[in-house]
């Protein structure tokens, strides 16, 4: 009697597990719709318990030409390719060249930079490869 | 053998129940399946605010301080894709005045006006690479020599490499206008026989 009940519970457990797996593998991945050129930087943030960083290109290119960051300040053209950390920033490198309380607000405003949901991988948002229409996205999403 | 059959049988049942569970929970959210914009995002979804864009955490107090792109873009000339802003026009019309130096507001870029025409096999118009527009934004060293050897024709460029994020694709499709705007690069029509059938002035020349 008890044994059968246990087996029934086991069956339900398996079904739920498979359902969960199905959901994960076939879930639409298209919900993320951030601005073209937004870069998520997450080499260290997750591991350090901070939310990952979002860098908005559109906002900065209104104020600075590309060469200021990619020439003068030495940012490489590669998301996650600059090995940025907080010590470098407080010493005035990378983001810290401007976010120093002079040119832009200072770094104690942690969450304005560290604003991505935990676990968001390093990426350039809406890049060609990300935008190619792939199977498994755009399925049951609500569209308005 | 028998045991194996029983196993697959059970697995099938589990799969079925799993599917039913999935379907029953997801159907409720489904819209009309026969809509426009099945694979494409509708215009209303463009330039979403950081609160809803999916890469900012809406519960993070920093997110709430960020500027929504639409607010900044109101006064800028519209584009066809990417940020939906024509950044070249915004700059030329002085709608934006991005600094050329971190602090020095007087610093001006050194503009070089040199077009490089790259002939394209097939029907697509030739590519005109303009140094002028690029040197508005970039230093020579941003491209030379790491991305391009500074010598006409010395670089192998193909559409496939651009789509993969190399050559022109280092910037186009990531920060500069996306690859979908073919004619901005493929801008020089070819003087070929097939192309000038429609072209009256070419007919006269014959």
mmCIF file of N, CA, C and O in Angstrom, chain A residues 30-38 56 58 125-126 131, chain B residues 41-56 63 66-73 82-84:
data_model
loop_
_atom_site.group_PDB
_atom_site.id
_atom_site.type_symbol
_atom_site.label_atom_id
_atom_site.label_comp_id
_atom_site.label_asym_id
_atom_site.label_seq_id
_atom_site.Cartn_x
_atom_site.Cartn_y
_atom_site.Cartn_z
ATOM 1 N N UNK A 30 13.636 35.379 -25.984
ATOM 2 C CA UNK A 30 13.612 36.689 -26.615
ATOM 3 C C UNK A 30 13.139 37.837 -25.739
ATOM 4 O O UNK A 30 12.969 38.923 -26.218
ATOM 5 N N UNK A 31 12.931 37.597 -24.447
ATOM 6 C CA UNK A 31 12.372 38.667 -23.634
ATOM 7 C C UNK A 31 13.327 39.829 -23.430
ATOM 8 O O UNK A 31 12.911 40.919 -23.119
ATOM 9 N N UNK A 32 14.620 39.549 -23.570
ATOM 10 C CA UNK A 32 15.600 40.595 -23.323
ATOM 11 C C UNK A 32 15.650 41.529 -24.521
ATOM 12 O O UNK A 32 15.937 41.120 -25.628
ATOM 13 N N UNK A 33 15.348 42.789 -24.322
ATOM 14 C CA UNK A 33 15.218 43.719 -25.435
ATOM 15 C C UNK A 33 15.961 45.006 -25.154
ATOM 16 O O UNK A 33 15.451 46.080 -25.384
ATOM 17 N N UNK A 34 17.142 44.902 -24.615
ATOM 18 C CA UNK A 34 17.848 46.106 -24.217
ATOM 19 C C UNK A 34 18.282 46.912 -25.425
ATOM 20 O O UNK A 34 18.177 46.479 -26.556
ATOM 21 N N UNK A 35 18.798 48.093 -25.178
ATOM 22 C CA UNK A 35 19.211 48.999 -26.243
ATOM 23 C C UNK A 35 20.408 48.428 -27.003
ATOM 24 O O UNK A 35 21.296 47.823 -26.403
ATOM 25 N N UNK A 36 20.418 48.656 -28.310
ATOM 26 C CA UNK A 36 21.535 48.255 -29.178
ATOM 27 C C UNK A 36 22.842 48.813 -28.611
ATOM 28 O O UNK A 36 22.942 50.000 -28.330
ATOM 29 N N UNK A 37 23.833 47.951 -28.439
ATOM 30 C CA UNK A 37 25.138 48.408 -27.975
ATOM 31 C C UNK A 37 25.335 48.422 -26.472
ATOM 32 O O UNK A 37 26.415 48.750 -25.998
ATOM 33 N N UNK A 38 24.306 48.080 -25.712
ATOM 34 C CA UNK A 38 24.509 47.952 -24.262
ATOM 35 C C UNK A 38 25.445 46.773 -23.998
ATOM 36 O O UNK A 38 25.236 45.686 -24.528
ATOM 37 N N UNK A 56 26.088 51.527 -21.074
ATOM 38 C CA UNK A 56 25.283 51.953 -22.230
ATOM 39 C C UNK A 56 26.099 52.771 -23.227
ATOM 40 O O UNK A 56 26.516 53.893 -22.927
ATOM 41 N N UNK A 58 24.996 54.066 -26.123
ATOM 42 C CA UNK A 58 24.218 55.180 -26.659
ATOM 43 C C UNK A 58 24.362 56.416 -25.774
ATOM 44 O O UNK A 58 24.502 57.533 -26.267
ATOM 45 N N UNK A 125 24.801 43.800 -26.272
ATOM 46 C CA UNK A 125 23.411 43.546 -26.510
ATOM 47 C C UNK A 125 22.943 43.908 -27.908
ATOM 48 O O UNK A 125 23.359 44.893 -28.464
ATOM 49 N N UNK A 126 22.079 43.055 -28.476
ATOM 50 C CA UNK A 126 21.489 43.263 -29.805
ATOM 51 C C UNK A 126 22.530 43.202 -30.916
ATOM 52 O O UNK A 126 22.315 43.735 -31.996
ATOM 53 N N UNK A 131 21.106 38.866 -32.721
ATOM 54 C CA UNK A 131 19.831 39.217 -33.348
ATOM 55 C C UNK A 131 19.377 38.250 -34.425
ATOM 56 O O UNK A 131 18.246 38.324 -34.861
ATOM 57 N N UNK B 41 10.251 42.047 -33.781
ATOM 58 C CA UNK B 41 9.669 42.858 -32.727
ATOM 59 C C UNK B 41 8.971 44.078 -33.301
ATOM 60 O O UNK B 41 9.497 44.736 -34.194
ATOM 61 N N UNK B 42 7.783 44.363 -32.811
ATOM 62 C CA UNK B 42 7.050 45.522 -33.308
ATOM 63 C C UNK B 42 7.706 46.827 -32.844
ATOM 64 O O UNK B 42 8.423 46.836 -31.845
ATOM 65 N N UNK B 43 7.465 47.909 -33.594
ATOM 66 C CA UNK B 43 8.082 49.195 -33.266
ATOM 67 C C UNK B 43 7.877 49.630 -31.810
ATOM 68 O O UNK B 43 8.759 50.257 -31.237
ATOM 69 N N UNK B 44 6.760 49.265 -31.228
ATOM 70 C CA UNK B 44 6.507 49.712 -29.858
ATOM 71 C C UNK B 44 7.493 49.117 -28.862
ATOM 72 O O UNK B 44 7.631 49.580 -27.750
ATOM 73 N N UNK B 45 8.183 48.060 -29.280
ATOM 74 C CA UNK B 45 9.145 47.438 -28.369
ATOM 75 C C UNK B 45 10.546 48.016 -28.507
ATOM 76 O O UNK B 45 11.469 47.569 -27.845
ATOM 77 N N UNK B 46 10.715 48.985 -29.404
ATOM 78 C CA UNK B 46 12.056 49.548 -29.612
ATOM 79 C C UNK B 46 12.418 50.522 -28.504
ATOM 80 O O UNK B 46 11.559 51.135 -27.901
ATOM 81 N N UNK B 47 13.704 50.689 -28.296
ATOM 82 C CA UNK B 47 14.222 51.601 -27.285
ATOM 83 C C UNK B 47 13.470 51.491 -25.953
ATOM 84 O O UNK B 47 12.958 52.477 -25.446
ATOM 85 N N UNK B 48 13.397 50.299 -25.373
ATOM 86 C CA UNK B 48 12.679 50.150 -24.115
ATOM 87 C C UNK B 48 13.425 50.856 -22.978
ATOM 88 O O UNK B 48 14.630 51.092 -23.081
ATOM 89 N N UNK B 49 12.710 51.183 -21.930
ATOM 90 C CA UNK B 49 13.373 51.840 -20.803
ATOM 91 C C UNK B 49 14.122 50.789 -19.996
ATOM 92 O O UNK B 49 13.774 49.604 -20.022
ATOM 93 N N UNK B 50 15.159 51.199 -19.279
ATOM 94 C CA UNK B 50 15.946 50.240 -18.500
ATOM 95 C C UNK B 50 15.087 49.407 -17.547
ATOM 96 O O UNK B 50 15.423 48.254 -17.264
ATOM 97 N N UNK B 51 13.970 49.957 -17.104
ATOM 98 C CA UNK B 51 13.110 49.221 -16.173
ATOM 99 C C UNK B 51 12.500 47.974 -16.807
ATOM 100 O O UNK B 51 12.125 47.038 -16.115
ATOM 101 N N UNK B 52 12.361 47.969 -18.139
ATOM 102 C CA UNK B 52 11.686 46.837 -18.783
ATOM 103 C C UNK B 52 12.546 46.126 -19.815
ATOM 104 O O UNK B 52 12.070 45.232 -20.495
ATOM 105 N N UNK B 53 13.827 46.515 -19.945
ATOM 106 C CA UNK B 53 14.597 45.994 -21.072
ATOM 107 C C UNK B 53 15.187 44.600 -20.857
ATOM 108 O O UNK B 53 15.751 44.014 -21.775
ATOM 109 N N UNK B 54 15.093 44.085 -19.648
ATOM 110 C CA UNK B 54 15.538 42.715 -19.434
ATOM 111 C C UNK B 54 17.004 42.550 -19.078
ATOM 112 O O UNK B 54 17.392 41.501 -18.592
ATOM 113 N N UNK B 55 17.863 43.553 -19.325
ATOM 114 C CA UNK B 55 19.234 43.384 -18.829
ATOM 115 C C UNK B 55 19.528 44.287 -17.636
ATOM 116 O O UNK B 55 20.624 44.263 -17.101
ATOM 117 N N UNK B 56 18.553 45.088 -17.236
ATOM 118 C CA UNK B 56 18.686 45.804 -15.969
ATOM 119 C C UNK B 56 17.721 45.176 -14.982
ATOM 120 O O UNK B 56 16.627 44.767 -15.356
ATOM 121 N N UNK B 63 18.926 51.146 -11.226
ATOM 122 C CA UNK B 63 18.189 51.073 -12.489
ATOM 123 C C UNK B 63 17.183 52.212 -12.601
ATOM 124 O O UNK B 63 17.002 52.805 -13.657
ATOM 125 N N UNK B 66 18.400 55.494 -14.084
ATOM 126 C CA UNK B 66 18.930 55.571 -15.448
ATOM 127 C C UNK B 66 17.972 56.293 -16.386
ATOM 128 O O UNK B 66 16.753 56.248 -16.219
ATOM 129 N N UNK B 67 18.566 56.930 -17.401
ATOM 130 C CA UNK B 67 17.738 57.642 -18.373
ATOM 131 C C UNK B 67 17.150 56.663 -19.387
ATOM 132 O O UNK B 67 17.871 55.837 -19.943
ATOM 133 N N UNK B 68 15.828 56.757 -19.656
ATOM 134 C CA UNK B 68 15.272 55.924 -20.729
ATOM 135 C C UNK B 68 15.779 56.444 -22.078
ATOM 136 O O UNK B 68 15.755 57.654 -22.306
ATOM 137 N N UNK B 69 16.256 55.554 -22.984
ATOM 138 C CA UNK B 69 16.805 56.011 -24.261
ATOM 139 C C UNK B 69 15.851 56.927 -25.033
ATOM 140 O O UNK B 69 16.286 57.908 -25.630
ATOM 141 N N UNK B 70 14.561 56.627 -24.980
ATOM 142 C CA UNK B 70 13.605 57.420 -25.757
ATOM 143 C C UNK B 70 13.657 58.895 -25.393
ATOM 144 O O UNK B 70 13.485 59.760 -26.237
ATOM 145 N N UNK B 71 13.891 59.155 -24.109
ATOM 146 C CA UNK B 71 13.945 60.545 -23.661
ATOM 147 C C UNK B 71 15.110 61.271 -24.337
ATOM 148 O O UNK B 71 14.960 62.378 -24.847
ATOM 149 N N UNK B 72 16.270 60.600 -24.394
ATOM 150 C CA UNK B 72 17.444 61.231 -24.999
ATOM 151 C C UNK B 72 17.302 61.318 -26.511
ATOM 152 O O UNK B 72 17.839 62.229 -27.139
ATOM 153 N N UNK B 73 16.596 60.378 -27.109
ATOM 154 C CA UNK B 73 16.546 60.285 -28.567
ATOM 155 C C UNK B 73 15.503 61.207 -29.204
ATOM 156 O O UNK B 73 15.512 61.394 -30.415
ATOM 157 N N UNK B 82 19.207 49.393 -35.260
ATOM 158 C CA UNK B 82 20.148 49.635 -34.165
ATOM 159 C C UNK B 82 19.502 50.440 -33.059
ATOM 160 O O UNK B 82 18.501 50.030 -32.482
ATOM 161 N N UNK B 83 20.077 51.607 -32.769
ATOM 162 C CA UNK B 83 19.444 52.498 -31.787
ATOM 163 C C UNK B 83 18.248 53.240 -32.396
ATOM 164 O O UNK B 83 17.595 54.026 -31.721
ATOM 165 N N UNK B 84 17.989 53.024 -33.676
ATOM 166 C CA UNK B 84 16.960 53.772 -34.418
ATOM 167 C C UNK B 84 17.274 55.261 -34.421
ATOM 168 O O UNK B 84 16.377 56.108 -34.406
#
